[in-house]
mmCIF file of C-alpha atoms and ligand atoms in Angstrom:
data_model
loop_
_atom_site.group_PDB
_atom_site.id
_atom_site.type_symbol
_atom_site.label_atom_id
_atom_site.label_comp_id
_atom_site.label_asym_id
_atom_site.label_seq_id
_atom_site.Cartn_x
_atom_site.Cartn_y
_atom_site.Cartn_z
ATOM 1 C CA MET A 291 -12.599 17.169 7.897
ATOM 2 C CA ARG A 292 -12.853 13.561 8.825
ATOM 3 C CA ILE A 293 -15.106 11.366 6.706
ATOM 4 C CA ALA A 294 -17.747 10.170 9.108
ATOM 5 C CA ASP A 295 -21.157 9.943 7.557
ATOM 6 C CA HIS A 296 -20.991 6.850 5.484
ATOM 7 C CA GLU A 297 -18.584 4.746 7.463
ATOM 8 C CA ILE A 298 -19.222 1.069 7.606
ATOM 9 C CA ILE A 299 -18.043 -0.780 10.681
ATOM 10 C CA THR A 300 -16.606 -4.053 9.471
ATOM 11 C CA MET A 301 -14.753 -6.346 11.741
ATOM 12 C CA ARG A 302 -13.362 -9.488 10.154
ATOM 13 C CA ARG A 303 -13.010 -12.568 12.217
ATOM 14 C CA ARG A 304 -10.530 -14.149 9.818
ATOM 15 C CA SER A 305 -8.201 -11.147 9.971
ATOM 16 C CA PHE A 306 -8.480 -11.011 13.751
ATOM 17 C CA ILE A 307 -7.236 -14.679 13.990
ATOM 18 C CA LYS A 308 -4.433 -13.972 11.545
ATOM 19 C CA ALA A 309 -3.325 -10.835 13.466
ATOM 20 C CA GLY A 310 -3.298 -12.659 16.702
ATOM 21 C CA THR A 311 -1.259 -15.541 15.205
ATOM 22 C CA LEU A 312 1.234 -13.119 13.847
ATOM 23 C CA LEU A 313 1.772 -11.245 16.958
ATOM 24 C CA THR A 314 2.186 -14.287 19.105
ATOM 25 C CA SER A 315 4.473 -16.099 16.596
ATOM 26 C CA GLY A 316 7.480 -14.076 17.719
ATOM 27 C CA ILE A 317 8.386 -12.808 14.270
ATOM 28 C CA SER A 318 6.598 -9.530 14.341
ATOM 29 C CA LEU A 319 6.609 -8.122 17.763
ATOM 30 C CA PRO A 320 6.236 -4.330 17.734
ATOM 31 C CA VAL A 321 9.425 -2.431 18.462
ATOM 32 C CA LEU A 322 8.712 0.348 20.977
ATOM 33 C CA ALA A 323 9.856 3.814 20.080
ATOM 34 C CA LYS A 324 13.216 4.491 21.697
ATOM 35 C CA LYS A 325 12.954 8.205 22.050
ATOM 36 C CA LYS A 326 10.152 10.650 22.576
ATOM 37 C CA ASP A 327 9.805 13.282 19.892
ATOM 38 C CA THR A 328 8.686 16.852 20.511
ATOM 39 C CA LYS A 329 5.337 16.713 18.774
ATOM 40 C CA SER A 330 2.470 14.926 20.480
ATOM 41 C CA THR A 331 -0.881 14.819 18.850
ATOM 42 C CA GLY A 332 -2.059 11.859 20.887
ATOM 43 C CA ARG A 333 -4.143 10.729 17.897
ATOM 44 C CA PRO A 334 -2.851 7.483 16.525
ATOM 45 C CA THR A 335 -4.574 6.653 13.290
ATOM 46 C CA VAL A 336 -3.947 4.057 10.499
ATOM 47 C CA ILE A 337 -5.436 4.050 7.013
ATOM 48 C CA SER A 338 -4.977 1.387 4.418
ATOM 49 C CA THR A 339 -6.324 0.736 0.939
ATOM 50 C CA TRP A 340 -9.049 -1.776 0.067
ATOM 51 C CA ASP A 341 -10.772 -4.305 2.206
ATOM 52 C CA HIS A 342 -7.534 -6.139 2.873
ATOM 53 C CA GLY A 343 -6.556 -2.903 4.666
ATOM 54 C CA LEU A 344 -8.737 -4.207 7.583
ATOM 55 C CA MET A 345 -6.439 -7.107 8.060
ATOM 56 C CA ALA A 346 -3.382 -4.895 7.930
ATOM 57 C CA ASN A 347 -4.851 -2.329 10.210
ATOM 58 C CA GLU A 348 -5.600 -4.816 12.975
ATOM 59 C CA VAL A 349 -1.917 -5.585 13.279
ATOM 60 C CA SER A 350 -0.900 -1.963 12.765
ATOM 61 C CA TRP A 351 -3.336 -0.808 15.411
ATOM 62 C CA SER A 352 -1.961 -3.287 18.043
ATOM 63 C CA VAL A 353 1.480 -1.821 17.388
ATOM 64 C CA LEU A 354 0.201 1.776 17.714
ATOM 65 C CA GLN A 355 -1.709 0.929 20.856
ATOM 66 C CA ALA A 356 1.452 -0.495 22.425
ATOM 67 C CA GLN A 357 3.071 2.949 21.852
ATOM 68 C CA GLY A 358 4.988 1.490 18.914
ATOM 69 C CA THR A 359 6.148 3.584 15.976
ATOM 70 C CA SER A 360 4.119 4.302 12.839
ATOM 71 C CA LEU A 361 7.009 2.700 10.966
ATOM 72 C CA ASP A 362 6.678 -0.631 12.727
ATOM 73 C CA ALA A 363 2.908 -0.376 12.480
ATOM 74 C CA VAL A 364 2.750 -0.066 8.708
ATOM 75 C CA GLU A 365 5.462 -2.597 8.046
ATOM 76 C CA GLN A 366 3.889 -5.249 10.302
ATOM 77 C CA GLY A 367 0.393 -4.529 9.000
ATOM 78 C CA VAL A 368 1.140 -4.945 5.303
ATOM 79 C CA ARG A 369 3.348 -7.991 5.921
ATOM 80 C CA VAL A 370 0.168 -9.904 6.883
ATOM 81 C CA VAL A 371 -1.362 -9.067 3.579
ATOM 82 C CA GLU A 372 1.797 -10.074 1.704
ATOM 83 C CA SER A 373 1.813 -13.379 3.453
ATOM 84 C CA ASP A 374 -1.831 -14.190 2.757
ATOM 85 C CA PRO A 375 -1.971 -16.324 -0.451
ATOM 86 C CA LEU A 376 -5.729 -15.533 -0.828
ATOM 87 C CA VAL A 377 -4.839 -11.873 -1.528
ATOM 88 C CA ARG A 378 -4.056 -12.146 -5.239
ATOM 89 C CA THR A 379 -2.495 -8.732 -5.782
ATOM 90 C CA VAL A 380 0.095 -8.528 -3.014
ATOM 91 C CA GLY A 381 2.921 -10.876 -2.001
ATOM 92 C CA ILE A 382 2.631 -14.713 -2.145
ATOM 93 C CA GLY A 383 -0.172 -16.096 -4.350
ATOM 94 C CA SER A 384 -0.288 -12.936 -6.540
ATOM 95 C CA TYR A 385 -1.180 -12.887 -10.181
ATOM 96 C CA PRO A 386 1.958 -13.334 -12.265
ATOM 97 C CA ASP A 387 3.173 -11.257 -15.184
ATOM 98 C CA ARG A 388 2.503 -12.420 -18.719
ATOM 99 C CA GLU A 389 5.484 -14.793 -18.573
ATOM 100 C CA GLY A 390 3.975 -16.452 -15.509
ATOM 101 C CA ILE A 391 6.372 -14.911 -13.095
ATOM 102 C CA VAL A 392 5.363 -13.109 -9.909
ATOM 103 C CA THR A 393 7.347 -9.870 -9.504
ATOM 104 C CA LEU A 394 6.802 -7.627 -6.487
ATOM 105 C CA ASP A 395 7.265 -3.924 -5.805
ATOM 106 C CA ALA A 396 7.204 -2.122 -2.407
ATOM 107 C CA CYS A 397 8.396 0.923 -0.614
ATOM 108 C CA ILE A 398 8.473 2.326 2.874
ATOM 109 C CA MET A 399 9.062 5.791 4.362
ATOM 110 C CA ASP A 400 9.499 7.192 7.819
ATOM 111 C CA TYR A 401 9.034 10.603 9.487
ATOM 112 C CA HIS A 402 12.649 11.613 8.867
ATOM 113 C CA SER A 403 12.060 11.103 5.167
ATOM 114 C CA ASN A 404 14.180 8.057 5.251
ATOM 115 C CA CYS A 405 12.994 5.680 2.563
ATOM 116 C CA GLY A 406 13.626 2.311 1.073
ATOM 117 C CA SER A 407 12.298 0.571 -2.008
ATOM 118 C CA VAL A 408 12.465 -2.632 -3.998
ATOM 119 C CA ALA A 409 11.115 -3.269 -7.511
ATOM 120 C CA PHE A 410 10.777 -6.268 -9.829
ATOM 121 C CA LEU A 411 11.676 -8.463 -6.826
ATOM 122 C CA GLN A 412 11.123 -12.253 -7.276
ATOM 123 C CA ASP A 413 10.872 -15.136 -4.910
ATOM 124 C CA ILE A 414 10.711 -13.162 -1.676
ATOM 125 C CA GLU A 415 7.465 -13.214 0.325
ATOM 126 C CA ASN A 416 7.759 -9.880 2.168
ATOM 127 C CA PRO A 417 9.139 -7.183 -0.084
ATOM 128 C CA ILE A 418 8.117 -4.478 2.418
ATOM 129 C CA SER A 419 10.631 -5.784 4.904
ATOM 130 C CA VAL A 420 13.299 -5.914 2.280
ATOM 131 C CA ALA A 421 12.488 -2.294 1.425
ATOM 132 C CA ARG A 422 12.935 -1.417 5.120
ATOM 133 C CA LYS A 423 16.311 -3.166 5.151
ATOM 134 C CA VAL A 424 17.325 -1.152 2.027
ATOM 135 C CA MET A 425 16.425 1.968 4.000
ATOM 136 C CA GLU A 426 18.201 0.935 7.154
ATOM 137 C CA GLU A 427 21.158 -1.152 6.005
ATOM 138 C CA THR A 428 22.286 0.447 2.731
ATOM 139 C CA PRO A 429 23.212 3.953 1.610
ATOM 140 C CA HIS A 430 20.614 3.579 -1.169
ATOM 141 C CA VAL A 431 16.885 4.121 -1.581
ATOM 142 C CA MET A 432 16.045 1.587 -4.287
ATOM 143 C CA LEU A 433 17.276 -1.946 -5.316
ATOM 144 C CA VAL A 434 15.638 -3.805 -8.207
ATOM 145 C CA GLY A 435 15.518 -7.289 -9.646
ATOM 146 C CA ASN A 436 18.196 -9.816 -8.995
ATOM 147 C CA GLY A 437 20.178 -7.257 -6.973
ATOM 148 C CA ALA A 438 17.271 -6.742 -4.655
ATOM 149 C CA LYS A 439 16.786 -10.517 -4.329
ATOM 150 C CA LEU A 440 20.476 -11.134 -3.615
ATOM 151 C CA PHE A 441 20.393 -8.316 -0.995
ATOM 152 C CA ALA A 442 17.334 -9.827 0.621
ATOM 153 C CA MET A 443 18.929 -13.258 0.833
ATOM 154 C CA SER A 444 22.070 -11.700 2.355
ATOM 155 C CA GLN A 445 19.786 -10.247 5.035
ATOM 156 C CA GLY A 446 18.305 -13.658 5.904
ATOM 157 C CA PHE A 447 15.108 -13.616 3.741
ATOM 158 C CA LYS A 448 14.254 -17.049 2.348
ATOM 159 C CA GLU A 449 13.641 -17.888 -1.299
ATOM 160 C CA THR A 450 9.979 -18.815 -1.742
ATOM 161 C CA ASN A 451 7.874 -19.910 -4.673
ATOM 162 C CA LEU A 452 5.301 -17.062 -4.924
ATOM 163 C CA LEU A 453 3.239 -18.628 -7.803
ATOM 164 C CA SER A 454 0.334 -20.528 -6.362
ATOM 165 C CA GLU A 455 -1.334 -23.438 -8.213
ATOM 166 C CA LEU A 456 -4.416 -21.295 -8.644
ATOM 167 C CA SER A 457 -2.489 -18.325 -10.071
ATOM 168 C CA LYS A 458 -0.644 -20.663 -12.484
ATOM 169 C CA LYS A 459 -3.861 -22.228 -13.697
ATOM 170 C CA GLU A 460 -5.524 -18.888 -14.277
ATOM 171 C CA TRP A 461 -2.425 -17.540 -16.075
ATOM 172 C CA GLU A 462 -2.513 -20.531 -18.414
ATOM 173 C CA SER A 463 -6.053 -19.874 -19.368
ATOM 174 C CA TRP A 464 -5.432 -16.177 -19.607
ATOM 175 C CA LYS A 465 -2.674 -16.871 -22.133
ATOM 176 C CA LEU A 466 -5.146 -18.640 -24.415
ATOM 177 C CA ALA A 467 -7.851 -16.074 -24.202
ATOM 178 C CA ALA A 468 -5.868 -12.834 -24.048
ATOM 179 C CA LYS A 469 -3.361 -13.575 -26.828
ATOM 180 C CA TYR A 470 -0.543 -12.407 -24.575
ATOM 181 C CA GLN A 471 -1.676 -8.751 -24.514
ATOM 182 C CA PRO A 472 -0.887 -7.155 -21.253
ATOM 183 C CA ILE A 473 -3.994 -5.357 -19.850
ATOM 184 C CA ILE A 474 -4.467 -3.117 -16.973
ATOM 185 C CA ASN A 475 -8.042 -2.558 -15.949
ATOM 186 C CA ILE A 476 -9.873 -1.657 -12.828
ATOM 187 C CA GLU A 477 -10.204 -5.220 -11.614
ATOM 188 C CA ASN A 478 -6.776 -6.849 -11.813
ATOM 189 C CA HIS A 479 -4.677 -4.904 -9.372
ATOM 190 C CA ASP A 480 -5.149 -3.849 -5.700
ATOM 191 C CA THR A 481 -2.103 -2.613 -3.906
ATOM 192 C CA ILE A 482 -2.000 -2.301 -0.198
ATOM 193 C CA SER A 483 -0.885 1.170 0.773
ATOM 194 C CA SER A 484 -0.909 2.036 4.435
ATOM 195 C CA ILE A 485 -0.198 5.322 6.216
ATOM 196 C CA ALA A 486 -0.153 5.783 9.974
ATOM 197 C CA LEU A 487 0.292 8.486 12.634
ATOM 198 C CA ASP A 488 1.628 7.255 15.986
ATOM 199 C CA SER A 489 1.208 8.619 19.508
ATOM 200 C CA MET A 490 4.517 10.614 19.173
ATOM 201 C CA GLY A 491 2.880 12.496 16.275
ATOM 202 C CA ASN A 492 5.077 10.835 13.650
ATOM 203 C CA LEU A 493 3.985 9.595 10.247
ATOM 204 C CA ALA A 494 5.093 6.548 8.252
ATOM 205 C CA GLY A 495 3.869 4.732 5.131
ATOM 206 C CA ALA A 496 4.199 1.501 3.326
ATOM 207 C CA CYS A 497 3.065 0.379 -0.054
ATOM 208 C CA THR A 498 3.398 -3.178 -1.532
ATOM 209 C CA THR A 499 1.956 -4.832 -4.639
ATOM 210 C CA SER A 500 2.439 -7.391 -7.374
ATOM 211 C CA GLY A 501 1.309 -4.610 -9.765
ATOM 212 C CA ALA A 502 -0.975 -5.282 -12.561
ATOM 213 C CA ALA A 503 -1.909 -8.932 -13.437
ATOM 214 C CA TYR A 504 -0.292 -10.186 -16.647
ATOM 215 C CA LYS A 505 1.808 -7.018 -17.039
ATOM 216 C CA MET A 506 4.812 -7.078 -19.338
ATOM 217 C CA HIS A 507 7.810 -8.770 -17.809
ATOM 218 C CA GLY A 508 9.833 -6.012 -16.259
ATOM 219 C CA ARG A 509 6.969 -3.616 -15.798
ATOM 220 C CA VAL A 510 7.157 -1.543 -12.612
ATOM 221 C CA GLY A 511 4.325 0.685 -11.472
ATOM 222 C CA ASP A 512 4.052 3.557 -9.100
ATOM 223 C CA SER A 513 4.065 1.482 -5.908
ATOM 224 C CA PRO A 514 7.824 1.316 -5.210
ATOM 225 C CA ILE A 515 8.399 4.877 -6.340
ATOM 226 C CA ILE A 516 8.672 7.420 -3.553
ATOM 227 C CA GLY A 517 6.579 10.402 -4.540
ATOM 228 C CA ALA A 518 4.337 8.374 -6.784
ATOM 229 C CA GLY A 519 2.981 5.390 -4.767
ATOM 230 C CA LEU A 520 3.796 6.966 -1.413
ATOM 231 C CA PHE A 521 5.017 10.173 0.057
ATOM 232 C CA LEU A 522 5.106 11.906 3.367
ATOM 233 C CA ASP A 523 6.417 15.034 4.946
ATOM 234 C CA ASN A 524 6.214 14.886 8.748
ATOM 235 C CA GLU A 525 5.408 18.592 8.937
ATOM 236 C CA VAL A 526 2.415 18.186 6.641
ATOM 237 C CA GLY A 527 0.991 14.696 6.116
ATOM 238 C CA ALA A 528 1.217 11.441 4.213
ATOM 239 C CA ALA A 529 -0.418 10.083 1.073
ATOM 240 C CA ALA A 530 -0.448 6.807 -0.818
ATOM 241 C CA ALA A 531 -1.912 5.554 -4.060
ATOM 242 C CA THR A 532 -3.574 2.579 -5.666
ATOM 243 C CA GLY A 533 -4.781 2.095 -9.161
ATOM 244 C CA LEU A 534 -3.108 2.437 -12.529
ATOM 245 C CA GLY A 535 0.543 3.054 -11.674
ATOM 246 C CA GLU A 536 1.393 4.672 -15.008
ATOM 247 C CA ALA A 537 -1.179 7.420 -14.293
ATOM 248 C CA VAL A 538 0.076 7.938 -10.799
ATOM 249 C CA ILE A 539 3.716 8.192 -11.874
ATOM 250 C CA ARG A 540 2.810 10.784 -14.553
ATOM 251 C CA THR A 541 1.504 13.152 -11.935
ATOM 252 C CA ALA A 542 3.894 12.299 -9.073
ATOM 253 C CA GLY A 543 0.542 11.526 -7.368
ATOM 254 C CA SER A 544 1.268 11.033 -3.681
ATOM 255 C CA ALA A 545 3.781 13.848 -3.558
ATOM 256 C CA MET A 546 1.244 16.176 -5.130
ATOM 257 C CA VAL A 547 -1.407 15.183 -2.534
ATOM 258 C CA VAL A 548 1.041 16.053 0.185
ATOM 259 C CA GLU A 549 1.868 19.364 -1.557
ATOM 260 C CA ALA A 550 -1.822 20.195 -1.827
ATOM 261 C CA MET A 551 -2.166 19.631 1.958
ATOM 262 C CA ARG A 552 0.899 21.877 2.508
ATOM 263 C CA ASN A 553 -0.965 24.547 0.567
ATOM 264 C CA GLY A 554 -3.907 24.415 2.849
ATOM 265 C CA LYS A 555 -6.090 21.654 1.467
ATOM 266 C CA SER A 556 -7.614 19.062 3.794
ATOM 267 C CA PRO A 557 -6.573 15.449 3.165
ATOM 268 C CA GLN A 558 -9.977 14.844 1.477
ATOM 269 C CA GLN A 559 -9.636 17.975 -0.763
ATOM 270 C CA ALA A 560 -5.996 17.134 -1.621
ATOM 271 C CA CYS A 561 -6.921 13.619 -2.818
ATOM 272 C CA GLU A 562 -9.759 15.070 -4.893
ATOM 273 C CA GLU A 563 -7.530 17.633 -6.493
ATOM 274 C CA ILE A 564 -4.969 15.126 -7.690
ATOM 275 C CA VAL A 565 -7.571 12.661 -8.961
ATOM 276 C CA LYS A 566 -9.056 15.519 -10.998
ATOM 277 C CA ARG A 567 -5.596 16.374 -12.320
ATOM 278 C CA ILE A 568 -5.085 12.764 -13.367
ATOM 279 C CA MET A 569 -8.442 12.745 -15.186
ATOM 280 C CA LYS A 570 -7.570 15.930 -17.000
ATOM 281 C CA ILE A 571 -4.547 14.389 -18.620
ATOM 282 C CA HIS A 572 -6.214 11.119 -19.443
ATOM 283 C CA PRO A 573 -8.917 11.692 -22.002
ATOM 284 C CA ASP A 574 -9.865 7.999 -22.036
ATOM 285 C CA THR A 575 -10.698 6.815 -18.549
ATOM 286 C CA LYS A 576 -12.723 3.718 -19.540
ATOM 287 C CA ASP A 577 -10.324 1.304 -17.875
ATOM 288 C CA LEU A 578 -8.629 3.801 -15.598
ATOM 289 C CA GLN A 579 -8.973 3.641 -11.811
ATOM 290 C CA VAL A 580 -6.799 5.629 -9.434
ATOM 291 C CA GLY A 581 -7.364 6.240 -5.752
ATOM 292 C CA PHE A 582 -5.500 8.042 -3.012
ATOM 293 C CA ILE A 583 -5.564 7.957 0.814
ATOM 294 C CA ALA A 584 -4.126 10.813 2.861
ATOM 295 C CA ILE A 585 -3.696 11.858 6.492
ATOM 296 C CA ASP A 586 -2.420 15.132 7.929
ATOM 297 C CA ILE A 587 -0.231 15.588 10.893
ATOM 298 C CA GLN A 588 -3.332 16.221 13.090
ATOM 299 C CA GLY A 589 -4.820 12.869 12.223
ATOM 300 C CA ASN A 590 -7.504 14.170 9.801
ATOM 301 C CA TYR A 591 -7.793 11.847 6.844
ATOM 302 C CA GLY A 592 -9.453 11.489 3.475
ATOM 303 C CA ALA A 593 -9.574 9.384 0.358
ATOM 304 C CA PHE A 594 -10.912 9.754 -3.157
ATOM 305 C CA SER A 595 -10.946 7.789 -6.389
ATOM 306 C CA LEU A 596 -11.644 8.339 -9.999
ATOM 307 C CA LYS A 597 -14.303 5.595 -10.183
ATOM 308 C CA ARG A 598 -16.724 3.992 -7.830
ATOM 309 C CA GLY A 599 -15.542 0.890 -5.980
ATOM 310 C CA PHE A 600 -12.560 2.063 -4.039
ATOM 311 C CA SER A 601 -12.678 1.530 -0.298
ATOM 312 C CA PHE A 602 -10.200 2.056 2.520
ATOM 313 C CA ALA A 603 -9.858 0.722 6.031
ATOM 314 C CA VAL A 604 -9.278 3.093 8.856
ATOM 315 C CA CYS A 605 -8.744 2.716 12.592
ATOM 316 C CA ASP A 606 -8.471 5.318 15.406
ATOM 317 C CA ASP A 607 -9.180 5.627 19.099
ATOM 318 C CA GLN A 608 -12.610 7.157 18.593
ATOM 319 C CA LYS A 609 -14.321 4.684 16.364
ATOM 320 C CA GLY A 610 -12.129 1.544 16.099
ATOM 321 C CA HIS A 611 -11.868 -0.471 12.859
ATOM 322 C CA ARG A 612 -14.060 0.309 9.857
ATOM 323 C CA LEU A 613 -14.117 -0.040 6.096
ATOM 324 C CA VAL A 614 -15.119 3.135 4.280
ATOM 325 C CA PRO A 615 -16.298 3.431 0.652
ATOM 326 C CA ALA A 616 -14.313 6.323 -0.806
ATOM 327 C CA ASP A 617 -16.001 9.199 -2.581
ATOM 328 C CA TYR A 618 -15.304 9.214 -6.311
ATOM 329 C CA LEU A 619 -15.422 11.478 -9.411
ATOM 330 C CA ASN A 620 -17.608 9.534 -11.821
HETATM 331 N N1 LIG B 905 -0.543 0.865 -8.403
HETATM 332 C C1 LIG B 905 -0.296 -0.501 -8.742
HETATM 333 C C2 LIG B 905 0.532 -0.634 -9.977
HETATM 334 O O1 LIG B 905 0.241 0.095 -10.874
HETATM 335 C C3 LIG B 905 -1.522 -1.308 -8.828
HETATM 336 C C4 LIG B 905 -2.646 -0.988 -7.837
HETATM 337 O O2 LIG B 905 -2.492 -0.231 -6.951
HETATM 338 O O3 LIG B 905 -3.759 -1.430 -7.988
HETATM 339 O O4 LIG B 905 1.362 -1.449 -10.006
#
């Protein structure tokens, strides 16, 4: 079942302008699918987490409308969010860890179950594109830390200072007040996860984040972990997560959402089932927020979170762009 009742149509002028700029700048032109695949649902759809999902979806949607692949759509979409210094939880301008260093995690997956991932990556603005290069240019799935950075630079990515003046200032005052204790609560992390179905009936997903603000140096969450932050099976559907990564990893969250769909649950029911499972193993949910988005191979979608406040952006042919508040458990 599609969520339809409480959808809020929200079009953002700022993100329109950014998307337009990106597409005409020459760096992110959609790559057209080279071969036709057998399945054809004719229902392109893209879903992304949080309100910055709107900005991603505008770019993703223009790729999908040009008969581009879901892989290009999700990569190009989340890149815009990574490159926006005003988004404080993804890419440049993000909150740093408790040492004042911005470290980024990302992963990407295509309909052949190819995947690539980077974790604990520093000084590179677009980790999602590095993750794609890992997928396409190496025999590996995951590169981390300095190895990931050196690989990125060998692929032509530029070294960039990711710590904005604002983030530096806030981190300095955080250090005084928080006594250096890493905290993860429902306010200080908002990954962009994006999943899409293209006109060839193929799924892809991307997930990119700076993780939790003021985390321990070296901490990696669920977002770059295939099966936790993102998973898809092109015969079934795709799912992606946001929220406390540790809780998502413990349940192999996104993989379990896809498995629930394989077992007959709708995307909405599948997200609900795994959120409930997470709640069951976490007796104290005071500071815990976890949310999932999911889409099946027919283009039906759903989302659900543990707590109020999670929203997702969606775009399809029928209704265009909108931001939807997700249903939640408590
Ligand atoms: N899942 C991310 C992490 O734990 C954060 C988030 O999605 O809000 O690193």
